[in-house]
DNA sequence: CGCGGCTTTGAGGAGCTTCAAAAGCGGTGG
DNA sequence: CCACCGCTTTTGAAGCTCCTCAAAGCCGCG
């Protein structure tokens, strides 16, 4: 679940998703326990998996363009992606990152309200909304699980709003690092050397800062020995307590 | 639905909610068509209304403190409220405003994740989560309606994130005015002289700016004759088109 | 080894904030 | 009815954080 070295280059390769729709090994899925599917019994899962297609994307490949018809939902099985919105002059806001076990498609409207792009190589499961609705009728837990996830997402996003509206650059970066760490833990990975698959640019556009400010802030935290800058897009948190205090605005 | 002149002073009066739980005139409710309850049949509504208590709050009165046990949900029938989060040093982020027809309680966690306070005098309907769950089981549309509303809220909040992360003060204020106008229209009110019940402070804490910057920005828009500053917390939009362009970042 | 990408660091500048004070507005009481 | 008081809003001046522009460093890769 964590060998994303190819992450670095983000080359824009042709984004033709390789469909291999006849193999849906849901039962053996590594992220099932964390994903939507976690609410299903083996029987339900089997029929559910029938509607699933497996897709892989290379690092940098676009998955969704904001404004496209909202036809499918996705469950991430490996790798990471970013969701973002653009302003006409090119300013970009990364609204969130997706990791294994995450669900893409909680907000249903006519068209997608975010663009989505692979950061690393990615594999995901895809299902049409039509199929999803079919299953939602017959599988009682599914609907509730989706509602639950939407509710959680809504809570998380409030913290993001607080961060963007009121936190300093240092507080934002601290918040970001701790959040990456926590999420890695939630999906069963190590919480401490934090894997950071995304570029400084992506981080900046997520935190409402520029690349340079993000970089400077990392440097400052490093000089204060709150974090250690290991190689390979891993960052070690040296002082959780202080970082947490910073992130919470003390 | 719009005589909120007492709004201005925001005096902190004792916040004891006046319960009058035996009168629940849901059938005659002015906001029903816009609110959660809009999805119910008259029969369902009648039983549903049985669990409802009517509450009124004076301007400035707190309704919820972040961190309290999340025991009740609310539906606003008149007036306006603000939801906000605080940092330890007093920095405040207003995460949203609530108007008649809006629902409070889409995010279910153990404790409330926002504080909520009346801006004007307010009346609202309250129901315990326990009762809500009871009705959710027996009224099929209710669950779906809540899910729908959560999904919409999630979409709205993405625009807020884009705004906070990437827009200039002018773009934020323009976005804010247009959003107030649109929401007033959605609940059947006039879209043009925009009613602005909240203070400059509240607006600032919503837009991630200071009072002064908000005020200066209003002044600038006024000088450019994009808005007119009428009295009584009403602002007239003189040039929708340009304001929209500004708000969308052209 | 050298090229292209991302990241880091530096210097100067812009936008928003902070601090301060004046103006406006509503309510109260003489 | 007008003067005064408290509060909000507006306006001004100075300062700080973050941004912009620029260049050097670093790293993987051909």
Coordinates of C-alpha atoms (C1' of nucleotides) in Angstrom, one line a residue:
Chain A
X1 CA 0.0 0.0 0.0
X2 CA 2.9 2.4 -0.2
X3 CA 5.5 2.1 -2.9
X4 CA 4.8 5.4 -4.7
X5 CA 8.3 6.3 -5.9
X6 CA 7.2 7.1 -9.4
X7 CA 5.2 9.9 -7.8
X8 CA 7.8 12.5 -8.4
X9 CA 7.6 13.3 -12.1
X10 CA 3.8 13.8 -12.7
X11 CA 4.3 13.5 -16.4
X12 CA 1.2 14.0 -18.4
X13 CA 0.7 10.8 -20.2
X14 CA -2.3 9.9 -22.3
X15 CA -5.0 9.3 -19.8
X16 CA -6.8 6.4 -21.5
X17 CA -8.1 4.4 -18.5
X18 CA -7.3 0.7 -18.9
X19 CA -10.5 -1.1 -18.2
X20 CA -10.3 -4.7 -17.1
X21 CA -13.9 -5.1 -16.1
X22 CA -14.1 -8.9 -15.9
X23 CA -11.8 -9.1 -12.8
X24 CA -13.3 -7.7 -9.7
X25 CA -11.6 -9.3 -6.7
X26 CA -13.5 -7.4 -4.1
X27 CA -13.4 -10.1 -1.6
X28 CA -9.6 -9.9 -1.5
X29 CA -9.5 -6.1 -1.7
X30 CA -7.0 -4.6 0.7
X31 CA -8.9 -1.4 1.3
X32 CA -12.4 -2.9 1.6
X33 CA -12.5 -2.6 5.4
X34 CA -12.0 1.2 5.1
X35 CA -14.1 1.8 2.0
X36 CA -17.8 2.1 1.3
X37 CA -17.9 -1.6 0.6
X38 CA -16.9 -2.3 4.2
X39 CA -20.6 -2.1 5.1
X40 CA -21.5 -5.0 2.9
X41 CA -21.8 -8.8 3.6
X42 CA -19.8 -11.1 1.4
X43 CA -22.9 -12.0 -0.5
X44 CA -23.9 -8.4 -1.1
X45 CA -20.3 -7.6 -2.0
X46 CA -20.2 -10.2 -4.7
X47 CA -23.3 -8.9 -6.5
X48 CA -22.1 -5.3 -5.9
X49 CA -18.7 -6.1 -7.3
X50 CA -20.4 -7.2 -10.5
X51 CA -21.0 -3.6 -11.3
X52 CA -17.5 -2.5 -10.6
X53 CA -14.8 -1.9 -13.2
X54 CA -11.1 -1.7 -12.2
X55 CA -9.2 1.3 -13.6
X56 CA -5.6 2.3 -13.5
X57 CA -4.1 5.7 -14.1
X58 CA -0.5 6.9 -14.5
X59 CA 0.8 9.7 -12.3
X60 CA -0.4 13.0 -13.6
X61 CA -3.3 11.6 -15.6
X62 CA -6.6 13.4 -15.3
X63 CA -9.6 11.4 -14.2
X64 CA -12.4 14.0 -14.2
X65 CA -12.8 17.5 -15.6
X66 CA -15.0 19.8 -13.6
X67 CA -18.3 20.3 -15.5
X68 CA -18.4 16.8 -17.1
X69 CA -21.6 14.8 -16.6
X70 CA -21.6 13.2 -13.2
X71 CA -22.0 9.5 -14.3
X72 CA -19.7 7.4 -12.2
X73 CA -18.5 7.0 -8.6
X74 CA -15.1 5.7 -7.6
X75 CA -13.4 3.9 -4.8
X76 CA -9.7 4.3 -4.6
X77 CA -7.7 1.1 -4.1
X78 CA -4.1 2.4 -4.4
X79 CA -2.2 5.6 -5.0
X80 CA -3.4 9.2 -4.4
X81 CA -5.3 11.8 -6.3
X82 CA -6.1 15.5 -6.0
X83 CA -9.5 17.2 -6.4
X84 CA -9.4 20.9 -7.5
X85 CA -11.2 23.8 -8.9
X86 CA -9.9 26.5 -11.3
X87 CA -10.6 30.1 -11.7
X88 CA -10.6 31.6 -15.2
X89 CA -7.2 33.1 -14.9
X90 CA -5.6 29.9 -13.8
X91 CA -5.7 30.2 -10.0
X92 CA -6.2 26.8 -8.6
X93 CA -7.7 25.6 -5.3
X94 CA -7.0 22.0 -4.4
X95 CA -10.1 21.0 -2.4
X96 CA -8.9 17.7 -1.2
X97 CA -6.7 14.7 -1.6
X98 CA -7.9 11.1 -2.1
X99 CA -6.2 8.0 -0.7
X100 CA -6.8 4.3 -0.7
X101 CA -10.2 3.5 0.8
X102 CA -11.6 7.0 0.0
X103 CA -14.8 7.4 -1.9
X104 CA -15.2 9.8 -4.8
X105 CA -18.8 10.8 -5.6
X106 CA -20.4 11.8 -2.3
X107 CA -21.8 14.9 -3.8
X108 CA -24.3 14.2 -6.5
X109 CA -25.2 16.9 -9.0
X110 CA -25.6 16.9 -12.7
X111 CA -22.0 17.6 -13.4
X112 CA -18.8 17.0 -11.4
X113 CA -18.0 20.0 -9.3
X114 CA -14.3 19.3 -9.1
X115 CA -11.6 18.2 -11.4
X116 CA -9.7 15.1 -10.3
X117 CA -6.2 14.1 -11.3
X118 CA -3.8 11.3 -10.3
X119 CA -0.8 12.3 -8.3
X120 CA 0.9 8.9 -8.3
X121 CA 0.0 5.9 -10.2
X122 CA -3.5 4.9 -9.1
X123 CA -5.9 2.1 -9.2
X124 CA -9.6 2.5 -8.5
X125 CA -12.9 0.8 -8.8
X126 CA -15.6 2.5 -10.8
X127 CA -19.3 2.0 -10.9
X128 CA -22.0 3.9 -12.7
X129 CA -24.5 6.0 -10.7
X130 CA -27.2 3.9 -12.3
X131 CA -25.8 0.7 -10.9
X132 CA -25.1 2.4 -7.6
X133 CA -28.8 3.4 -7.2
X134 CA -29.8 -0.2 -8.1
X135 CA -27.6 -1.5 -5.3
X136 CA -28.6 1.2 -2.9
X137 CA -32.2 0.0 -3.1
X138 CA -31.3 -3.6 -2.3
X139 CA -28.5 -3.1 0.1
X140 CA -29.8 -1.4 3.2
X141 CA -26.4 -0.5 4.7
X142 CA -25.1 1.1 1.6
X143 CA -27.3 4.1 1.7
X144 CA -26.6 4.7 5.4
X145 CA -22.9 4.3 4.9
X146 CA -22.9 6.9 2.1
X147 CA -24.9 9.3 4.3
X148 CA -22.4 8.7 7.1
X149 CA -19.5 9.4 4.9
X150 CA -21.1 12.6 3.6
X151 CA -21.7 13.7 7.1
X152 CA -18.0 13.0 8.0
X153 CA -16.8 14.8 4.9
X154 CA -19.0 17.8 5.9
X155 CA -17.4 17.9 9.3
X156 CA -13.8 17.6 7.9
X157 CA -14.4 20.4 5.5
X158 CA -15.4 22.8 8.3
X159 CA -11.9 22.4 9.7
X160 CA -10.5 23.2 6.2
X161 CA -12.6 26.3 6.1
X162 CA -11.3 27.4 9.5
X163 CA -7.8 26.8 8.3
X164 CA -8.1 28.7 5.1
X165 CA -9.9 31.6 6.6
X166 CA -8.0 32.1 9.8
X167 CA -4.7 30.2 10.1
X168 CA -1.2 31.4 9.4
X169 CA 1.0 29.6 6.9
X170 CA 2.8 27.8 9.7
X171 CA -0.4 26.7 11.3
X172 CA -1.6 25.5 7.9
X173 CA 1.4 23.4 7.2
X174 CA 1.3 21.9 10.7
X175 CA -2.3 21.1 10.2
X176 CA -1.6 19.5 6.9
X177 CA 1.2 17.3 8.1
X178 CA -0.9 16.1 11.1
X179 CA -3.8 15.4 8.8
X180 CA -1.7 13.3 6.4
X181 CA -0.3 11.4 9.4
X182 CA -3.7 10.8 10.9
X183 CA -5.2 9.6 7.6
X184 CA -2.3 7.3 6.9
X185 CA -2.9 5.8 10.4
X186 CA -6.7 5.4 9.7
X187 CA -6.0 3.3 6.7
X188 CA -3.5 1.1 8.6
X189 CA -0.3 2.7 7.5
X190 CA 2.5 4.2 9.7
X191 CA 1.6 7.6 11.2
X192 CA 5.1 8.8 11.6
X193 CA 7.4 9.2 8.8
X194 CA 4.6 10.9 6.9
X195 CA 4.4 10.1 3.2
X196 CA 3.9 13.2 1.1
X197 CA 3.1 12.1 -2.4
X198 CA 2.0 15.5 -3.7
X199 CA 4.2 18.4 -4.9
X200 CA 4.8 21.6 -3.1
X201 CA 2.6 23.2 -5.7
X202 CA -0.3 20.9 -4.9
X203 CA 0.2 21.5 -1.2
X204 CA 0.3 25.3 -1.8
X205 CA -2.9 25.2 -3.8
X206 CA -4.5 23.1 -1.0
X207 CA -3.4 25.4 1.8
X208 CA -4.2 28.6 0.0
X209 CA -0.5 29.5 -0.2
X210 CA 2.3 29.7 -2.9
X211 CA 4.8 27.0 -3.5
X212 CA 7.5 29.2 -2.1
X213 CA 5.7 30.0 1.1
X214 CA 5.1 26.3 1.7
X215 CA 8.7 25.5 1.1
X216 CA 9.9 28.3 3.4
X217 CA 7.5 27.1 6.1
X218 CA 8.8 23.6 5.8
X219 CA 12.3 24.9 6.2
X220 CA 11.4 26.9 9.2
X221 CA 9.8 23.9 10.9
X222 CA 12.9 21.9 10.1
X223 CA 15.2 24.6 11.6
X224 CA 13.1 24.5 14.7
X225 CA 13.5 20.7 14.7
X226 CA 9.8 20.0 14.8
X227 CA 10.2 17.9 11.6
X228 CA 13.0 16.2 9.9
X229 CA 13.3 16.3 6.1
X230 CA 14.2 12.8 5.0
X231 CA 14.5 11.9 1.4
X232 CA 11.9 10.2 -0.8
X233 CA 9.0 12.4 0.0
X234 CA 8.9 11.3 3.5
X235 CA 8.9 13.8 6.4
X236 CA 9.5 12.7 10.0
X237 CA 7.5 14.5 12.7
X238 CA 10.0 15.0 15.5
X239 CA 7.7 16.9 18.0
X240 CA 4.1 15.9 17.7
X241 CA 3.1 17.8 20.7
X242 CA 4.4 21.2 19.6
X243 CA 3.2 20.6 16.0
X244 CA -0.2 19.9 17.3
X245 CA -0.2 23.1 19.4
X246 CA 0.9 25.1 16.4
X247 CA -1.8 23.5 14.2
X248 CA -4.5 24.3 16.7
X249 CA -3.5 27.9 17.1
X250 CA -2.0 28.1 20.6
Chain B
X1 CA -40.4 36.9 6.4
X2 CA -38.3 40.0 6.5
X3 CA -38.9 42.6 9.2
X4 CA -35.6 42.3 11.1
X5 CA -35.0 45.9 12.2
X6 CA -34.1 44.9 15.7
X7 CA -31.2 43.1 14.2
X8 CA -28.8 45.9 14.6
X9 CA -28.0 45.9 18.2
X10 CA -27.0 42.3 18.9
X11 CA -27.4 42.8 22.7
X12 CA -26.5 39.7 24.7
X13 CA -29.6 39.0 26.5
X14 CA -30.2 35.9 28.6
X15 CA -30.5 33.0 26.2
X16 CA -33.2 31.0 27.8
X17 CA -35.1 29.5 24.9
X18 CA -38.9 29.9 25.3
X19 CA -40.3 26.5 24.7
X20 CA -43.9 26.2 23.6
X21 CA -44.0 22.6 22.6
X22 CA -47.7 22.1 22.4
X23 CA -48.2 24.3 19.3
X24 CA -46.7 22.9 16.2
X25 CA -48.5 24.4 13.2
X26 CA -46.4 22.6 10.6
X27 CA -49.2 22.5 8.1
X28 CA -49.3 26.3 8.0
X29 CA -45.6 26.7 8.1
X30 CA -44.3 29.4 5.8
X31 CA -41.0 27.7 5.1
X32 CA -42.1 24.1 4.9
X33 CA -41.8 24.0 1.1
X34 CA -38.1 24.9 1.4
X35 CA -37.2 22.9 4.5
X36 CA -36.6 19.2 5.2
X37 CA -40.2 18.8 5.9
X38 CA -41.0 19.7 2.3
X39 CA -40.5 16.0 1.4
X40 CA -43.3 14.8 3.7
X41 CA -47.0 14.2 3.0
X42 CA -49.5 15.9 5.2
X43 CA -50.1 12.8 7.2
X44 CA -46.4 12.2 7.7
X45 CA -46.0 15.8 8.5
X46 CA -48.5 15.7 11.3
X47 CA -46.9 12.8 13.1
X48 CA -43.5 14.3 12.4
X49 CA -44.6 17.6 13.9
X50 CA -45.5 15.9 17.1
X51 CA -41.8 15.6 17.9
X52 CA -41.2 19.3 17.2
X53 CA -40.8 22.1 19.7
X54 CA -40.9 25.7 18.7
X55 CA -38.1 27.9 20.0
X56 CA -37.4 31.6 19.8
X57 CA -34.2 33.4 20.4
X58 CA -33.4 37.1 20.7
X59 CA -30.8 38.7 18.5
X60 CA -27.3 37.8 19.8
X61 CA -28.4 34.8 21.8
X62 CA -26.3 31.6 21.6
X63 CA -28.0 28.4 20.5
X64 CA -25.2 25.9 20.5
X65 CA -21.7 25.9 21.8
X66 CA -19.1 23.9 19.9
X67 CA -18.3 20.7 21.8
X68 CA -21.8 20.3 23.4
X69 CA -23.5 16.9 23.0
X70 CA -25.1 16.7 19.6
X71 CA -28.7 15.9 20.8
X72 CA -31.0 18.0 18.6
X73 CA -31.6 19.1 15.1
X74 CA -33.2 22.4 14.1
X75 CA -35.2 23.8 11.2
X76 CA -35.1 27.6 10.9
X77 CA -38.5 29.3 10.5
X78 CA -37.6 33.0 10.8
X79 CA -34.6 35.2 11.3
X80 CA -30.9 34.4 10.7
X81 CA -28.1 32.7 12.6
X82 CA -24.4 32.2 12.2
X83 CA -22.3 29.1 12.7
X84 CA -18.7 29.5 13.7
X85 CA -15.5 28.0 15.1
X86 CA -13.0 29.6 17.4
X87 CA -9.3 29.3 17.8
X88 CA -7.9 29.4 21.3
X89 CA -6.6 32.9 20.9
X90 CA -10.0 34.2 19.8
X91 CA -9.7 34.2 16.1
X92 CA -13.1 33.3 14.7
X93 CA -14.2 31.7 11.5
X94 CA -17.8 32.0 10.6
X95 CA -18.5 28.8 8.7
X96 CA -22.0 29.7 7.5
X97 CA -25.2 31.6 7.9
X98 CA -28.6 30.0 8.4
X99 CA -31.9 31.4 7.0
X100 CA -35.5 30.4 7.1
X101 CA -35.9 26.9 5.6
X102 CA -32.3 25.9 6.4
X103 CA -31.6 22.8 8.3
X104 CA -29.2 22.6 11.2
X105 CA -27.8 19.2 12.0
X106 CA -26.7 17.6 8.7
X107 CA -23.4 16.6 10.2
X108 CA -23.9 14.0 13.0
X109 CA -21.1 13.5 15.4
X110 CA -21.0 13.0 19.1
X111 CA -20.7 16.7 19.8
X112 CA -21.6 19.8 17.8
X113 CA -18.7 20.9 15.6
X114 CA -19.8 24.5 15.4
X115 CA -21.1 27.1 17.7
X116 CA -24.4 28.7 16.6
X117 CA -25.7 32.1 17.5
X118 CA -28.8 34.2 16.6
X119 CA -28.0 37.2 14.5
X120 CA -31.6 38.6 14.5
X121 CA -34.5 37.5 16.5
X122 CA -35.1 33.9 15.5
X123 CA -37.7 31.2 15.6
X124 CA -36.9 27.6 14.9
X125 CA -38.3 24.1 15.2
X126 CA -36.3 21.6 17.3
X127 CA -36.4 17.9 17.3
X128 CA -34.3 15.4 19.2
X129 CA -32.0 13.1 17.2
X130 CA -33.7 10.2 18.8
X131 CA -37.1 11.3 17.5
X132 CA -35.6 12.1 14.1
X133 CA -34.2 8.5 13.8
X134 CA -37.6 7.2 14.7
X135 CA -39.2 9.1 11.9
X136 CA -36.4 8.5 9.5
X137 CA -37.2 4.8 9.7
X138 CA -40.9 5.2 9.0
X139 CA -40.7 8.1 6.5
X140 CA -38.9 6.9 3.4
X141 CA -38.4 10.3 1.9
X142 CA -36.9 11.9 4.9
X143 CA -33.6 9.9 4.8
X144 CA -33.2 10.6 1.2
X145 CA -34.0 14.3 1.6
X146 CA -31.4 14.6 4.4
X147 CA -28.8 12.8 2.2
X148 CA -29.7 15.2 -0.7
X149 CA -29.3 18.2 1.6
X150 CA -25.9 16.9 2.8
X151 CA -24.8 16.4 -0.7
X152 CA -25.8 20.0 -1.7
X153 CA -24.1 21.4 1.4
X154 CA -20.9 19.5 0.4
X155 CA -21.0 21.1 -3.0
X156 CA -21.6 24.6 -1.6
X157 CA -18.8 24.3 0.8
X158 CA -16.4 23.6 -2.0
X159 CA -17.1 27.0 -3.4
X160 CA -16.4 28.5 0.0
X161 CA -13.1 26.7 0.0
X162 CA -12.2 28.1 -3.4
X163 CA -13.1 31.5 -2.2
X164 CA -11.1 31.4 1.0
X165 CA -8.1 29.9 -0.6
X166 CA -7.8 31.8 -3.8
X167 CA -10.0 34.9 -4.1
X168 CA -9.2 38.5 -3.4
X169 CA -11.1 40.6 -1.0
X170 CA -13.1 42.2 -3.8
X171 CA -14.0 38.8 -5.3
X172 CA -15.0 37.5 -1.9
X173 CA -17.3 40.4 -1.1
X174 CA -18.9 40.1 -4.6
X175 CA -19.3 36.4 -4.1
X176 CA -20.9 37.0 -0.7
X177 CA -23.4 39.5 -2.0
X178 CA -24.5 37.4 -4.9
X179 CA -24.9 34.4 -2.6
X180 CA -27.1 36.3 -0.2
X181 CA -29.1 37.5 -3.1
X182 CA -29.5 34.0 -4.6
X183 CA -30.4 32.4 -1.3
X184 CA -33.0 35.1 -0.6
X185 CA -34.5 34.3 -4.0
X186 CA -34.5 30.6 -3.3
X187 CA -36.7 31.1 -0.3
X188 CA -39.1 33.3 -2.2
X189 CA -37.8 36.7 -1.2
X190 CA -36.6 39.6 -3.4
X191 CA -33.2 39.0 -4.9
X192 CA -32.2 42.6 -5.4
X193 CA -32.1 45.0 -2.6
X194 CA -30.1 42.4 -0.7
X195 CA -30.8 42.2 3.0
X196 CA -27.7 41.9 5.1
X197 CA -28.7 41.1 8.6
X198 CA -25.2 40.3 9.9
X199 CA -22.5 42.8 11.0
X200 CA -19.3 43.7 9.1
X201 CA -17.5 41.7 11.7
X202 CA -19.5 38.6 11.0
X203 CA -19.0 39.1 7.2
X204 CA -15.3 39.5 7.8
X205 CA -15.0 36.3 9.8
X206 CA -17.0 34.5 7.2
X207 CA -14.8 35.8 4.3
X208 CA -11.5 35.4 6.1
X209 CA -11.0 39.2 6.2
X210 CA -11.1 41.9 8.9
X211 CA -14.0 44.2 9.5
X212 CA -12.0 47.1 8.0
X213 CA -11.2 45.3 4.8
X214 CA -14.8 44.3 4.3
X215 CA -15.8 47.9 4.9
X216 CA -13.2 49.3 2.5
X217 CA -14.2 46.8 -0.1
X218 CA -17.9 47.8 0.2
X219 CA -16.8 51.4 -0.2
X220 CA -14.8 50.6 -3.3
X221 CA -17.7 48.7 -4.9
X222 CA -19.9 51.6 -4.1
X223 CA -17.6 54.1 -5.7
X224 CA -17.5 52.0 -8.8
X225 CA -21.3 52.1 -8.7
X226 CA -21.6 48.3 -8.7
X227 CA -23.7 48.5 -5.5
X228 CA -25.7 51.2 -3.8
X229 CA -25.6 51.5 -0.1
X230 CA -29.1 52.0 1.0
X231 CA -30.0 52.3 4.7
X232 CA -31.4 49.6 6.9
X233 CA -28.9 46.9 6.2
X234 CA -30.1 46.6 2.6
X235 CA -27.7 46.9 -0.3
X236 CA -28.8 47.3 -3.8
X237 CA -26.9 45.5 -6.6
X238 CA -26.6 48.0 -9.4
X239 CA -24.6 45.9 -11.9
X240 CA -25.2 42.2 -11.5
X241 CA -23.2 41.3 -14.5
X242 CA -20.0 43.0 -13.5
X243 CA -20.4 41.8 -9.9
X244 CA -20.7 38.2 -11.2
X245 CA -17.6 38.6 -13.3
X246 CA -15.7 39.9 -10.3
X247 CA -17.0 37.1 -8.1
X248 CA -16.0 34.4 -10.6
X249 CA -12.5 35.8 -11.0
X250 CA -12.5 37.2 -14.5
Chain C
dC1 C1' 27.5 14.5 -17.7
dG2 C1' 24.1 17.6 -18.6
dC3 C1' 19.2 18.5 -19.1
dG4 C1' 14.5 19.4 -17.1
dG5 C1' 11.7 19.2 -13.4
dC6 C1' 10.8 20.5 -8.7
dT7 C1' 12.4 22.8 -4.5
dT8 C1' 14.8 26.1 -1.9
dT9 C1' 16.4 30.6 -0.9
dG10 C1' 16.7 35.7 -1.6
dA11 C1' 15.1 40.5 -2.5
dG12 C1' 11.5 43.5 -3.2
dG13 C1' 6.5 44.6 -3.5
dA14 C1' 1.3 44.2 -2.8
dG15 C1' -2.6 43.3 -0.2
dC16 C1' -4.5 42.8 3.9
dT17 C1' -4.1 43.7 8.9
dT18 C1' -3.3 46.5 12.8
dC19 C1' -3.8 50.5 15.3
dA20 C1' -6.1 54.7 15.7
dA21 C1' -9.5 58.1 15.2
dA22 C1' -13.6 60.1 13.2
dA23 C1' -18.2 59.6 11.5
dG24 C1' -22.8 57.6 11.5
dC25 C1' -26.8 55.6 13.7
dG26 C1' -30.1 54.3 17.1
dG27 C1' -31.7 54.6 21.6
dT28 C1' -32.2 57.1 26.0
dG29 C1' -33.0 60.6 29.0
dG30 C1' -32.9 65.4 30.2
Chain D
dC1 C1' -36.6 67.7 20.7
dC2 C1' -32.0 67.7 21.1
dA3 C1' -27.8 66.1 23.3
dC4 C1' -25.4 62.4 24.7
dC5 C1' -23.8 57.6 24.9
dG6 C1' -22.6 53.2 23.0
dC7 C1' -21.9 50.6 19.2
dT8 C1' -20.9 49.8 14.5
dT9 C1' -19.0 51.5 10.3
dT10 C1' -15.8 54.1 7.8
dT11 C1' -11.4 56.1 6.8
dG12 C1' -6.4 56.8 7.4
dA13 C1' -1.5 55.6 8.2
dA14 C1' 1.9 52.3 9.1
dG15 C1' 3.4 47.5 9.4
dC16 C1' 3.6 42.6 8.5
dT17 C1' 2.7 38.4 6.2
dC18 C1' 2.6 36.4 2.2
dC19 C1' 3.3 36.9 -2.9
dT20 C1' 6.0 37.8 -7.0
dC21 C1' 10.0 37.6 -9.5
dA22 C1' 14.5 35.7 -10.0
dA23 C1' 18.2 32.7 -9.4
dA24 C1' 20.6 28.9 -7.5
dG25 C1' 20.4 24.1 -5.8
dC26 C1' 19.0 19.4 -6.0
dC27 C1' 17.6 15.1 -8.1
dG28 C1' 16.4 11.7 -11.3
dC29 C1' 17.0 10.4 -15.9
dG30 C1' 18.5 10.1 -20.5

